[in-house]
Coordinates of C-alpha atoms in Angstrom, one line a residue:
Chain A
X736 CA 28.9 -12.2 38.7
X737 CA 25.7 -13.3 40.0
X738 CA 23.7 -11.2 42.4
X739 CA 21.4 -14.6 43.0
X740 CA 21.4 -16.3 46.3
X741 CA 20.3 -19.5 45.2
X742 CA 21.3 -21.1 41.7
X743 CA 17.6 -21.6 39.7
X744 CA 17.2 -25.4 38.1
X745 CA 14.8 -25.4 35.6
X746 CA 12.2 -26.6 36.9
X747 CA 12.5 -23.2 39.3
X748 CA 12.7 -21.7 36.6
X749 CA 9.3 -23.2 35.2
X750 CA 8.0 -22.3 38.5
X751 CA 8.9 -18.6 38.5
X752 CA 7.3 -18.0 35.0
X753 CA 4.1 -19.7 36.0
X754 CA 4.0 -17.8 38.9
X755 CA 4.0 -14.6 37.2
X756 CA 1.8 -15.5 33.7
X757 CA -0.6 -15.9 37.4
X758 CA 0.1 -12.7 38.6
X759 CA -0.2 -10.9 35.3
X760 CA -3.3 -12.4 34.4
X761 CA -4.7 -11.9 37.9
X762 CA -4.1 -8.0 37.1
X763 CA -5.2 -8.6 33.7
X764 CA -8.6 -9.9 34.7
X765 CA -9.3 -7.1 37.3
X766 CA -8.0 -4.6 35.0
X767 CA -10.6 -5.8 32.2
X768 CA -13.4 -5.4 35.1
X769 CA -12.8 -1.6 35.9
X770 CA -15.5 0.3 33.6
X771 CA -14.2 3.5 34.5
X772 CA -11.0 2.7 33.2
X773 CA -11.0 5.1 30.4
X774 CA -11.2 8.0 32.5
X775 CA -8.6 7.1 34.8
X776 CA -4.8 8.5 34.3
X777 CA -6.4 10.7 30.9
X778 CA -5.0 13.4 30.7
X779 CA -6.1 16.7 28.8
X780 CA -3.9 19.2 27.0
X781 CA -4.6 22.5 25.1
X782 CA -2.5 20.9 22.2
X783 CA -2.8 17.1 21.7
X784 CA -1.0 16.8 18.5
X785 CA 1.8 18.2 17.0
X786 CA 2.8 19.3 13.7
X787 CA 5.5 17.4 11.9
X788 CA 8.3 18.9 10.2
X789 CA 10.6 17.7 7.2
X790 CA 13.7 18.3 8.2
X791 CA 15.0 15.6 10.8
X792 CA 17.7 15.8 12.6
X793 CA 18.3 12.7 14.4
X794 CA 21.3 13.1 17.0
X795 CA 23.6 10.2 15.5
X796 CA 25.4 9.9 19.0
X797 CA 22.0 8.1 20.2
X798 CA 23.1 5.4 17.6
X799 CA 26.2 5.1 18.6
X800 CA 25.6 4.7 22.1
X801 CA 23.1 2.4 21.8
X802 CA 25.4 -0.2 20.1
X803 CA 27.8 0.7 22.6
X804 CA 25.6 -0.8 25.5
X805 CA 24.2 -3.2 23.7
X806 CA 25.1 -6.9 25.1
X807 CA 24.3 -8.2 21.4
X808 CA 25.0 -6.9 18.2
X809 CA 25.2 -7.9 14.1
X810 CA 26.8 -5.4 12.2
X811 CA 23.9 -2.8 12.2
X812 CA 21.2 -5.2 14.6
X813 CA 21.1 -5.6 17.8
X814 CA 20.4 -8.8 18.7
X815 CA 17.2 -10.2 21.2
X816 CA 15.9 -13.7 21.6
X817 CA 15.6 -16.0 18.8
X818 CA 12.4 -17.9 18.1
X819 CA 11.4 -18.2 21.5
X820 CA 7.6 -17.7 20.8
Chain B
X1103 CA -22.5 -21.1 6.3
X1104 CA -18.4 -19.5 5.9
X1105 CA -18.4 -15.9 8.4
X1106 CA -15.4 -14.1 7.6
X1107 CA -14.1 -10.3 9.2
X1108 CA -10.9 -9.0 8.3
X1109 CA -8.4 -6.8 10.9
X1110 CA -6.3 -5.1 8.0
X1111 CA -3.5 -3.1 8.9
X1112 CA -2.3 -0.1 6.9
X1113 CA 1.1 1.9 7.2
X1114 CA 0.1 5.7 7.2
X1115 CA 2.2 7.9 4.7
X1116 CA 4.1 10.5 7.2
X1117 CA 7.2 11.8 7.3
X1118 CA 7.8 12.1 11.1
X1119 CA 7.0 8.7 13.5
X1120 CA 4.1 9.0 15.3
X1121 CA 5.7 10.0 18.8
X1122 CA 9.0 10.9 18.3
X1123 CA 10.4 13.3 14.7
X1124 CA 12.4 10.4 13.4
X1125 CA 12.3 9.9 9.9
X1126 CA 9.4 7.0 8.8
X1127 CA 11.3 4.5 6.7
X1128 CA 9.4 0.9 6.5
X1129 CA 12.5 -1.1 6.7
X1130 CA 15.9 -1.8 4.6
X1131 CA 13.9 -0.9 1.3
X1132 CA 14.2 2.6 2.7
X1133 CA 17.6 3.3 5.4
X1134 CA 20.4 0.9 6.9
X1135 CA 18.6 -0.7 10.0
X1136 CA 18.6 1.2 13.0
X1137 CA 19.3 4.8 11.5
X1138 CA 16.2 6.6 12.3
X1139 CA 16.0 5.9 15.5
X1140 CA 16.2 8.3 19.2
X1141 CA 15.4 7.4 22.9
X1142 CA 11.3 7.6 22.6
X1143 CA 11.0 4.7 19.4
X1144 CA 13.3 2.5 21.2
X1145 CA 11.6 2.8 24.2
X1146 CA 14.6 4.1 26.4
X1147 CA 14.5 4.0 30.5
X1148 CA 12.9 7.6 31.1
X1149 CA 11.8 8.7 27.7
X1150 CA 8.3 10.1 27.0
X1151 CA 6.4 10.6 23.8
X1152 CA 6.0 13.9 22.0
X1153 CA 2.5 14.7 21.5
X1154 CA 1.6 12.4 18.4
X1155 CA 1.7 13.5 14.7
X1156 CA -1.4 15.4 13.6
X1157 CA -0.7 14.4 9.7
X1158 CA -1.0 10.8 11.4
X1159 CA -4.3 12.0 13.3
X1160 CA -5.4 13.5 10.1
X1161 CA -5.1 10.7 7.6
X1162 CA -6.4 8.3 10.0
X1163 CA -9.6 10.9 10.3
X1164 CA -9.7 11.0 6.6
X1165 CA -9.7 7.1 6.7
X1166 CA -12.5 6.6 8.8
X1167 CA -14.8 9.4 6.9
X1168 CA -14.3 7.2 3.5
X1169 CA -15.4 4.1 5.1
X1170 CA -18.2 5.8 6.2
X1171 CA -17.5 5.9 10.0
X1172 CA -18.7 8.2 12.7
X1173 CA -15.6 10.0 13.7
X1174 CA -14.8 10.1 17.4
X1175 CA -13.7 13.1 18.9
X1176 CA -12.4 12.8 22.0
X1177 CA -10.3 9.7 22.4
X1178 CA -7.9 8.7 25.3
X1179 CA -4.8 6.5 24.1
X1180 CA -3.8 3.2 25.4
X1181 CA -1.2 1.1 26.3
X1182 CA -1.4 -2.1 25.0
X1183 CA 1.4 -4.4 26.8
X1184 CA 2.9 -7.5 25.7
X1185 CA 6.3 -9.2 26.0
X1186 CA 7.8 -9.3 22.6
X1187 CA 11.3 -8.4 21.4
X1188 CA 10.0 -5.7 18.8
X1189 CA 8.0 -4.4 21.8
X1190 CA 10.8 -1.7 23.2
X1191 CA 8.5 -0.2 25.4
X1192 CA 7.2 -3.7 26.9
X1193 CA 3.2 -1.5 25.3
X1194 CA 2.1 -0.6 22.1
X1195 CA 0.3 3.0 22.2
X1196 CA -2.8 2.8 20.4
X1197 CA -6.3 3.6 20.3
X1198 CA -7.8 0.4 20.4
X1199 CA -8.5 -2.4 23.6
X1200 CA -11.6 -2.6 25.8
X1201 CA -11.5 1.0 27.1
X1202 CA -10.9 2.5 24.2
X1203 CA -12.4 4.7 21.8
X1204 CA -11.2 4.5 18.2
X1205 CA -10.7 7.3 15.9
X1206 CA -13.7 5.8 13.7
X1207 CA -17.1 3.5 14.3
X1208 CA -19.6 1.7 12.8
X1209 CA -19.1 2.5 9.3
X1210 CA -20.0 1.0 6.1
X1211 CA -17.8 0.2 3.1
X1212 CA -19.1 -0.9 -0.2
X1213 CA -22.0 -3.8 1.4
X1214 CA -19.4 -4.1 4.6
X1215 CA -19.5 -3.2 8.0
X1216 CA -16.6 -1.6 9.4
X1217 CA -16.6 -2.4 13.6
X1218 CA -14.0 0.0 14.1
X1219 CA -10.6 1.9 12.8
X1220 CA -8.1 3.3 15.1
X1221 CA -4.1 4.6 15.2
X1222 CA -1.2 2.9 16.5
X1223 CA 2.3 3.0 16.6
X1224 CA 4.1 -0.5 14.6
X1225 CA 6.6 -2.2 16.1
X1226 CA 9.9 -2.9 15.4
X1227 CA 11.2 -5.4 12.7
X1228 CA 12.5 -8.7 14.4
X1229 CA 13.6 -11.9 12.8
X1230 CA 12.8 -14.6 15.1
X1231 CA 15.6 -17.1 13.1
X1232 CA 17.9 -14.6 13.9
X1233 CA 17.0 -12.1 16.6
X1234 CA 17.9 -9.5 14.6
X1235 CA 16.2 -6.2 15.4
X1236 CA 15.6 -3.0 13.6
X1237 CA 13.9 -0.1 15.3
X1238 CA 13.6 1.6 11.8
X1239 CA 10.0 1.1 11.7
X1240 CA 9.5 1.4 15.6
X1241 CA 6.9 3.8 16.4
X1242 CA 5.3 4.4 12.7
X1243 CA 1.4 5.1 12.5
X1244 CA -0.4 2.0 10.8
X1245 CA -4.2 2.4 10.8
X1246 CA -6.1 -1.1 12.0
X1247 CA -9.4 -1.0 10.3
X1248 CA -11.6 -4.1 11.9
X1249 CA -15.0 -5.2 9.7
X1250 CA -18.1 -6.4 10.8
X1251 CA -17.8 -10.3 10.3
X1252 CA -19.5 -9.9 6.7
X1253 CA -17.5 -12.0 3.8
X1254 CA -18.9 -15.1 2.8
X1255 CA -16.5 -15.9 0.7
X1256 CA -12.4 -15.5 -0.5
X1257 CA -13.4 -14.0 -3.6
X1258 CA -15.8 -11.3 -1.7
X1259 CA -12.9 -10.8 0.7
X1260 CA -10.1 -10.0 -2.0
X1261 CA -12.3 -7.8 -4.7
X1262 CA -13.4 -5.8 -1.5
X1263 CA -9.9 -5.1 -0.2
X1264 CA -8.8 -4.6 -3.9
X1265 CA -11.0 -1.9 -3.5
X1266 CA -10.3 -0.5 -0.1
X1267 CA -7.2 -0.8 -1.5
X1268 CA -7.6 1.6 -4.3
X1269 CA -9.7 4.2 -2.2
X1270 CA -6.7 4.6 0.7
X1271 CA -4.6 5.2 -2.3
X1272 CA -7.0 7.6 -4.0
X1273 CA -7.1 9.6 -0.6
X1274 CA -2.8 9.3 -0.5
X1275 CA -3.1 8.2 3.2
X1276 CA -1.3 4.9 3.1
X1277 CA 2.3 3.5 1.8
X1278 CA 1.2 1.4 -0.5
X1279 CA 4.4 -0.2 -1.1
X1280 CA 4.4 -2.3 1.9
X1281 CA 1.2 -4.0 0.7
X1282 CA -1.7 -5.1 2.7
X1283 CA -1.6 -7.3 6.3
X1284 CA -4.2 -8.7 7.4
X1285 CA -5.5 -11.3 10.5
X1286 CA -8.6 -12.8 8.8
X1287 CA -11.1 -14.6 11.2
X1288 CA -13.2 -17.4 10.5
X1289 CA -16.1 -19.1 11.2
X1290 CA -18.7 -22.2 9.8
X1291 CA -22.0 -22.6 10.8
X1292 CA -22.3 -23.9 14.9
X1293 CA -18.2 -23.6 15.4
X1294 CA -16.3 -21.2 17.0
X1295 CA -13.8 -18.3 15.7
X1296 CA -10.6 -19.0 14.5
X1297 CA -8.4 -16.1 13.9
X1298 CA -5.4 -16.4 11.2
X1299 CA -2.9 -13.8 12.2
X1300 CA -0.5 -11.8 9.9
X1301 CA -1.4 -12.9 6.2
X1302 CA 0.7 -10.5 4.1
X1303 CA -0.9 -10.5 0.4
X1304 CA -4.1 -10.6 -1.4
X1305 CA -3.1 -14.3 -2.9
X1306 CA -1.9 -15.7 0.7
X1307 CA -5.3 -14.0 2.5
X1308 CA -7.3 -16.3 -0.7
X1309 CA -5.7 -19.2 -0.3
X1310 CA -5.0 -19.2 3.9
X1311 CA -9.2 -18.8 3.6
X1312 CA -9.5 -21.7 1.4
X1313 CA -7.3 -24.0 3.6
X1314 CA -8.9 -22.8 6.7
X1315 CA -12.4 -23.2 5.6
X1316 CA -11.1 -26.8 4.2
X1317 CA -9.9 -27.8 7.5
X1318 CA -12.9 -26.3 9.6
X1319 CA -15.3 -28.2 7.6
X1320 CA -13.1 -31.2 8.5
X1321 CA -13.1 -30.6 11.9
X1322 CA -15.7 -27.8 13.5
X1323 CA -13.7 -26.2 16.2
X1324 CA -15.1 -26.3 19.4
X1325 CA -13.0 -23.7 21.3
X1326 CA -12.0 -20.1 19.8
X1327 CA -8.6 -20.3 18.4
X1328 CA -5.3 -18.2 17.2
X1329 CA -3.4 -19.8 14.1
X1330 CA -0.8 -19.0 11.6
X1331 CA -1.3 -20.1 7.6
X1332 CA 2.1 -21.6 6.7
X1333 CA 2.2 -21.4 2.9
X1334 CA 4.5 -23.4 2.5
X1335 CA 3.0 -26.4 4.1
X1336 CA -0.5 -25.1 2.8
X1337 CA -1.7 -25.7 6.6
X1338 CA -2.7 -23.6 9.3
X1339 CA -0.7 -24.3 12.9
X1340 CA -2.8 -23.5 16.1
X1341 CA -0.6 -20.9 18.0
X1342 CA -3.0 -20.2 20.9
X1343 CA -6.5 -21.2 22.3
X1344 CA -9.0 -19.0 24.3
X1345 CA -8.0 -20.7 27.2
X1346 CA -4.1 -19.0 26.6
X1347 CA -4.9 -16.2 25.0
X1348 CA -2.4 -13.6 25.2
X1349 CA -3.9 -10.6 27.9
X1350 CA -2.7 -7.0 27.0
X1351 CA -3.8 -5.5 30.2
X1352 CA -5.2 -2.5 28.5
X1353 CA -4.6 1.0 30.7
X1354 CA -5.5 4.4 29.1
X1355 CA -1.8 5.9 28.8
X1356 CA -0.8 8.6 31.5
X1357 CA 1.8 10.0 29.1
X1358 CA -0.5 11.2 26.5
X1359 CA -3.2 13.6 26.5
X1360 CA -6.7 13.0 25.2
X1361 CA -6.8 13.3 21.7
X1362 CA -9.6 15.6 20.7
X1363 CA -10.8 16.4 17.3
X1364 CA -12.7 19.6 16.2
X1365 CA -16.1 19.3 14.5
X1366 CA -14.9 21.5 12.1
X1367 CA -11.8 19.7 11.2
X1368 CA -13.8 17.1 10.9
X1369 CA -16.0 19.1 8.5
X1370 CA -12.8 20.5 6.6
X1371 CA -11.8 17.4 5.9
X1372 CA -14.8 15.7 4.7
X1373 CA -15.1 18.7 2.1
X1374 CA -11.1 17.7 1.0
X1375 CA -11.6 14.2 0.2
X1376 CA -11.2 13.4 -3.5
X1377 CA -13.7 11.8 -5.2
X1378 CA -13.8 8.0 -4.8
X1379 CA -13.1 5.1 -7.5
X1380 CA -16.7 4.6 -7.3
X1381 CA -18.0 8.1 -8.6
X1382 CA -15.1 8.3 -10.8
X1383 CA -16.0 5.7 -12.6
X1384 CA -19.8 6.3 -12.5
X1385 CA -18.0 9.6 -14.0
X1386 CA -16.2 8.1 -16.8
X1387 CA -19.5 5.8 -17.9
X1388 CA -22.1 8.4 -17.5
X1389 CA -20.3 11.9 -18.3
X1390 CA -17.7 10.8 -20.5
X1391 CA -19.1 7.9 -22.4
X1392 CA -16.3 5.6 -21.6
X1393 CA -16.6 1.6 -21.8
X1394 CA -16.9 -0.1 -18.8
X1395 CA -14.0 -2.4 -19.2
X1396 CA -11.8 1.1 -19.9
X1397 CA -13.2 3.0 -17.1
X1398 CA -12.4 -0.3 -14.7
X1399 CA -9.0 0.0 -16.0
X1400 CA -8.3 3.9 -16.0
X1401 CA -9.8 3.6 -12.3
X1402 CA -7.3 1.6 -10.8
X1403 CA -5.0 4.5 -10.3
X1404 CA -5.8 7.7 -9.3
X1405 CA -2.6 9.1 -11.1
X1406 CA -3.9 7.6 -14.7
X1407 CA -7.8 8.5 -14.3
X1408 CA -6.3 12.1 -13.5
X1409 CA -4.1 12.3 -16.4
X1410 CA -7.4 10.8 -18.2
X1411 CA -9.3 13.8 -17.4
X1412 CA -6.7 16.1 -17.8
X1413 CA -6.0 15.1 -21.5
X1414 CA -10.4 14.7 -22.1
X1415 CA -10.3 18.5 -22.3
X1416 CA -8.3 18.6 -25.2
X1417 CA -7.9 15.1 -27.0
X1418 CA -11.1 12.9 -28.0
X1419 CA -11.7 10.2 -25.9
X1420 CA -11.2 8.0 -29.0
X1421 CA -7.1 8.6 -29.2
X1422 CA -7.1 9.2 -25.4
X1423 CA -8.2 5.8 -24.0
X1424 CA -5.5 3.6 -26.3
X1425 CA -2.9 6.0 -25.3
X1426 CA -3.4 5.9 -21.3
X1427 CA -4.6 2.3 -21.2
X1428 CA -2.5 0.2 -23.5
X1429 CA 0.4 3.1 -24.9
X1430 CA 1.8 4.6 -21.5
X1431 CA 0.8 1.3 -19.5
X1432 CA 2.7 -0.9 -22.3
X1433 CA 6.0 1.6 -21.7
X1434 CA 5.5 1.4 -17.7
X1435 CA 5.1 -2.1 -17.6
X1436 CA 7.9 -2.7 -20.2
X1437 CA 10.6 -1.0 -17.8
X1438 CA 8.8 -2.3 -14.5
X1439 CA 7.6 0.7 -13.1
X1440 CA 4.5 2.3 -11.6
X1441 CA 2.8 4.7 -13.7
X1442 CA 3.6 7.0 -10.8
X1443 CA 7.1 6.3 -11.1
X1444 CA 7.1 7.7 -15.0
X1445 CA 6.4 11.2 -13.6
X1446 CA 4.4 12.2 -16.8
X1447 CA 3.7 15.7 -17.2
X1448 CA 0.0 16.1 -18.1
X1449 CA 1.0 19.2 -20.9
X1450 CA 3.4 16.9 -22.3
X1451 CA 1.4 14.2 -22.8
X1452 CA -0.9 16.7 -23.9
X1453 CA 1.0 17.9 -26.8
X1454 CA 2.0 14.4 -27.9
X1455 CA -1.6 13.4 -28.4
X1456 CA -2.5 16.4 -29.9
X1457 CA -0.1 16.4 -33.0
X1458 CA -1.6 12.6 -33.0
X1459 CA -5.2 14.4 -33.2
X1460 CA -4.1 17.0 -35.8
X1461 CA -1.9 14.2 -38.0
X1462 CA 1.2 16.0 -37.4
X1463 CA 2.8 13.3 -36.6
X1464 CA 2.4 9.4 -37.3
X1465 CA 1.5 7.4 -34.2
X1466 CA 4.7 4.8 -35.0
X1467 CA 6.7 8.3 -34.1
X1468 CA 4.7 9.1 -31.0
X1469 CA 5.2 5.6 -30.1
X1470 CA 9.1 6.4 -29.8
X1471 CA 8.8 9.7 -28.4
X1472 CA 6.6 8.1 -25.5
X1473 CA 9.2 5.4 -25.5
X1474 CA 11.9 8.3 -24.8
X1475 CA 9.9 9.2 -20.9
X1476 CA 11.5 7.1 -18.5
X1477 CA 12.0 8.3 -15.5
X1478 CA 10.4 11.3 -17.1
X1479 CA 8.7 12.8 -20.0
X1480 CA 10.3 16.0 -21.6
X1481 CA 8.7 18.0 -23.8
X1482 CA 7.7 16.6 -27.4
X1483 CA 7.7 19.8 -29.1
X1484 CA 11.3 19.9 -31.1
X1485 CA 10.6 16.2 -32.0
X1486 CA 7.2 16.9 -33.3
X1487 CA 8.9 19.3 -35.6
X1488 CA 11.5 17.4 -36.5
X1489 CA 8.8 14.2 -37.3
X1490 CA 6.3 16.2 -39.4
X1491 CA 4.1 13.7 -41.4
X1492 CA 5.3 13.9 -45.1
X1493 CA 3.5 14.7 -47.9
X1494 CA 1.1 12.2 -50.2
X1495 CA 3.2 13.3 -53.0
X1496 CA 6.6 12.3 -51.2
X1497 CA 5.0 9.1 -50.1
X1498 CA 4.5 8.2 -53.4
X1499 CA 8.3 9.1 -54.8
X1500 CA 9.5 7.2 -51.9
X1501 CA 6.9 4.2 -52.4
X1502 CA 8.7 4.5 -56.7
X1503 CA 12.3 4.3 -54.8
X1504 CA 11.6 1.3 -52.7
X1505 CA 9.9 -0.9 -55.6
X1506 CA 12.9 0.1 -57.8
X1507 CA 15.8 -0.9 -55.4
X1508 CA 13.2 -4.4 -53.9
X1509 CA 13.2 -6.3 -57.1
X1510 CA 12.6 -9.3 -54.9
X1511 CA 10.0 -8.5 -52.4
X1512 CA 8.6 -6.7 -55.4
X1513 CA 8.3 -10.5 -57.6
X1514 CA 7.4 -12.0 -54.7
X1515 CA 4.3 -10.0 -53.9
X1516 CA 3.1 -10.0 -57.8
X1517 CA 3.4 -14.1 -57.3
X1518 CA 0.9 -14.0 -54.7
X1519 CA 3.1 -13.7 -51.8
X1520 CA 1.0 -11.1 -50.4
X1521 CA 2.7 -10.5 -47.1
X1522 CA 6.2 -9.3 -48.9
X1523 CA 4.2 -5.5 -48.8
X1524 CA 4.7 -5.3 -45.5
X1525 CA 9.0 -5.4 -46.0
X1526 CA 8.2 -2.9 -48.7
X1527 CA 6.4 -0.7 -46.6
X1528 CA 9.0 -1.1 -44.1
X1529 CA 11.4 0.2 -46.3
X1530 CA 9.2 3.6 -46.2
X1531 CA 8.9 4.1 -43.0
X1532 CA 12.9 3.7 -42.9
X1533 CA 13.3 6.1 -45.6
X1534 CA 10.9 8.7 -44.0
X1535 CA 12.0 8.3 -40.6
X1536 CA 8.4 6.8 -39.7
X1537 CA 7.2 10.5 -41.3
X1538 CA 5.1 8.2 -43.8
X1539 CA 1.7 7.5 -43.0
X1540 CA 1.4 3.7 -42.8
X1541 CA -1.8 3.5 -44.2
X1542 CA -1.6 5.7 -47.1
X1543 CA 2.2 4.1 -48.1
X1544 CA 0.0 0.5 -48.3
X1545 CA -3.0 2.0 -50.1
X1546 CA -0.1 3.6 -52.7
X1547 CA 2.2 0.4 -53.1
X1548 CA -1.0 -1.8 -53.3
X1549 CA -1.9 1.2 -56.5
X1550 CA 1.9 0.7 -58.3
X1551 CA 1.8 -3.2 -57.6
X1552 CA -1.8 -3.8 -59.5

């Protein structure tokens, strides 16, 4: 089911992803201007590191869910684009 | 004139990730693919990072003191986005980008400048043939160490990281078993920067500079570029100009606090660093009286100038150096293993070399008792015992036997065939159970033959 009101062609598609490389580079540029930048959203904390521990205990469920709503799987991958870059 | 500066990247040895407490496994080598993994590493809808890893934060503070960097102290993290598939998150945490401050500047490493050395968390392994992904490795802390544009050449380049090399493993901060990775940058006189990204061995980083340089001298580029070396085709393929240059739209993270670092951890661990290959081999030459080419050799590896020292306090250097750097390489090498991997107990080894010093034993027996320590050594005292050197006057009875039942080898030395003494003495050493001393059974048969 598609929740799209208007079948994309490809060159709408083409469109679409120049429009936002423009956008994201438009933020990128004024984000690379702010000099205060590093101060902004830091947070400070008593603590800022943990200490680790040997014995994990990973919840084995996550796994199995995981798979479960993954669209694509292999065996033990889950499966994303191929050689698209 | 050939510029070259090297963005290395190291995986640091912890056992947790550097967000989250899964296990760190690099990779198949280590787990089945997509084991150690929870919400956080796989970059989940509404999952936040634990505070990160102080070993991590540690080790990557230890790095920055050996390469001579001035060791930041208060350091907000960033998010470093880009639209991969091994990118869960969609950003990389990490300490480096624009606004950043890394964990370590402006240091200096044997003639090099080091720009900068920070933490990050790796990605996750993705196979672009296949789109196979395994979060395994998501989240891990690699250390990025960037130099000062410095190298003039491929050789400069790979003796230096040979020796970076060594020094991360003499401190025991990196997994050296995923080897080095390394974007290398270069530059000839009047053209611009051309960046080689991911070059995974000391060989491919040599000969991706030797094609590059080739290719720039061919054609000075005129715009700053990002290429990959394709050993295979012994080319490199232009995968990005400045004009397309990928923007990570650098933010400090809101999820993370500021990372600050004590002066006197700082202190603490500047006093625990272990000496470097440098002093320990200006050790070796100057305290120790050990040849240079040894030394260079016993340096390579912390474990085997260690078990060096170790045996120096009670075996001459003389039997010492043949039995670390040719004996106990010769059995490592022989069944493919580190030196690390043989886990030699320094008493044992010890004791071995000891009854070598004291003549107990010949050294065709310690030969086979060294032979016996894979995976590990066990103690040599029972067959020390058991392997006594025999007597000169048993030798000689022996030496009587073996003329008397070698009629053959025996004519065929008297007719000049001067090699047949070494079956003969062969023949002793079988009937002593290599108790006879080689030398002495030669000096006697060479006495009864005259």
């Amino acid at each position: 089911m598609s929740f799209l009101h208007k079948k994309l062609d490809e060159k709408d598609k083409e469109k679409i992803k120049e429009d936002v490389k423009e956008i994201v580079d438009t933020f990128g540029s004024v984000l690379s201007s702010l000099s205060d930048l590093a101060e902004e959203g830091s947070i400070e904390r008593k603590n800022s590191f943990r200490e680790e521990k040997k014995d994990f205990n990973n919840d084995s469920s996550f796994r199995k869910k995981m798979f479960k709503n993954s669209k694509n799987k292999n065996k033990d991958f889950i499966i994303a684009e191929k050689k698209k870059w | 004139m050939v510029k070259i500066g090297l963005e290395i990247h190291g995986y640091i040895n912890t056992h947790e990730k550097l967000f989250c407490t899964c296990k760190v496994g690099h990779g198949l080598k280590h787990a089945l693919p997509n084991t150690n993994i929870c919400p956080i590493c796989t970059g989940q809808p509404g999952s936040k990072p634990l505070l990160p890893n102080k070993e991590a934060v540690k080790k990557a503070i230890q790095i920055a003191l050996v390469l001579g960097c001035k060791v930041s102290k208060k350091m907000p993290w960033q998010r470093k986005h880009y639209s991969w598939p091994d990118l869960p998150k969609g950003f990389q945490s990490t300490m480096s980008g624009p606004h950043s401050i890394p964990n370590g500047i402006s240091g200096n490493f044997m003639g090099i400048g080091i720009t900068e050395c920070h933490l990050e968390e790796d990605p996750a392994a993705w196979n672009p043939e296949t789109g196979e992904i395994d979060y395994n490795r998501s989240g891990s802390p690699l250390i990025e160490i960037v130099t000062d544009p410095d190298f003039k050449s491929k050789e400069e380049v790979v003796d230096w990281l040979r020796n970076l090399l060594a020094v991360l493993d003499y401190i025991k901060v990196i997994d050296r078993n995923f080897g080095v990775k390394a974007d290398v940058n270069i530059s000839i006189g009047g053209g611009k920067r051309v960046e080689i990204k991911n070059v995974n061995s000391l060989r491919k980083i040599s000969d991706a500079i030797d094609v590059e340089v080739d290719r720039q001298e061919k054609d000075l580029p005129k715009i700053q570029q990002t290429r990959s070396y394709d050993e295979k085709a012994g080319t490199t393929k232009l995968m990005r100009t400045k004009d397309n240059a990928q923007d990570y739209r650098f933010i400090s993270d809101p999820d993370l606090p500021v990372l600050e670092i004590s002066e006197e951890w700082i202190e603490k661990l500047k006093k625990s660093l272990p000496e470097t290959p440098q002093d320990k081999l200006k050790k070796l030459i100057e305290e120790y009286k050990i040849e240079k080419k040894y030394a260079e050799m016993l340096i390579k590896k912390l474990s085997l100038v260690e078990l060096f020292e170790k045996t120096l306090e009670k075996i001459k250097p003389e039997i010492a150096i043949p039995w670390v750097t040719i004996e106990l390489l010769s059995v490592a090498n022989y069944n493919k293993l580190d030196v690390d991997e043989m886990k030699i107990d320094s008493n044992h080894f010890i004791e071995l070399l000891e009854a070598i010093q004291e003549n107990k034993i010949i050294e065709l027996k310690a030969k086979d008792i060294l032979r016996k320590w894979v995976p590990n050594s066990i103690s040599p005292s029972e067959e020390i015992n058991n392997s006594l050197t025999i007597s000169g006057e048993e030798v000689k009875n022996m030496a009587k036997e073996v003329i008397l039942e070698n009629s053959k080898a025996v004519e065929d030395y008297k007719s000049g065939k001067t090699w047949a003494i070494n079956f003969l003495i062969g023949q002793i050493m079988k009937k002593s159970n290599k108790r006879a001393d080689f030398k002495f059974a030669k000096k006697i048969l060479e006495d009864l033959l005259k």
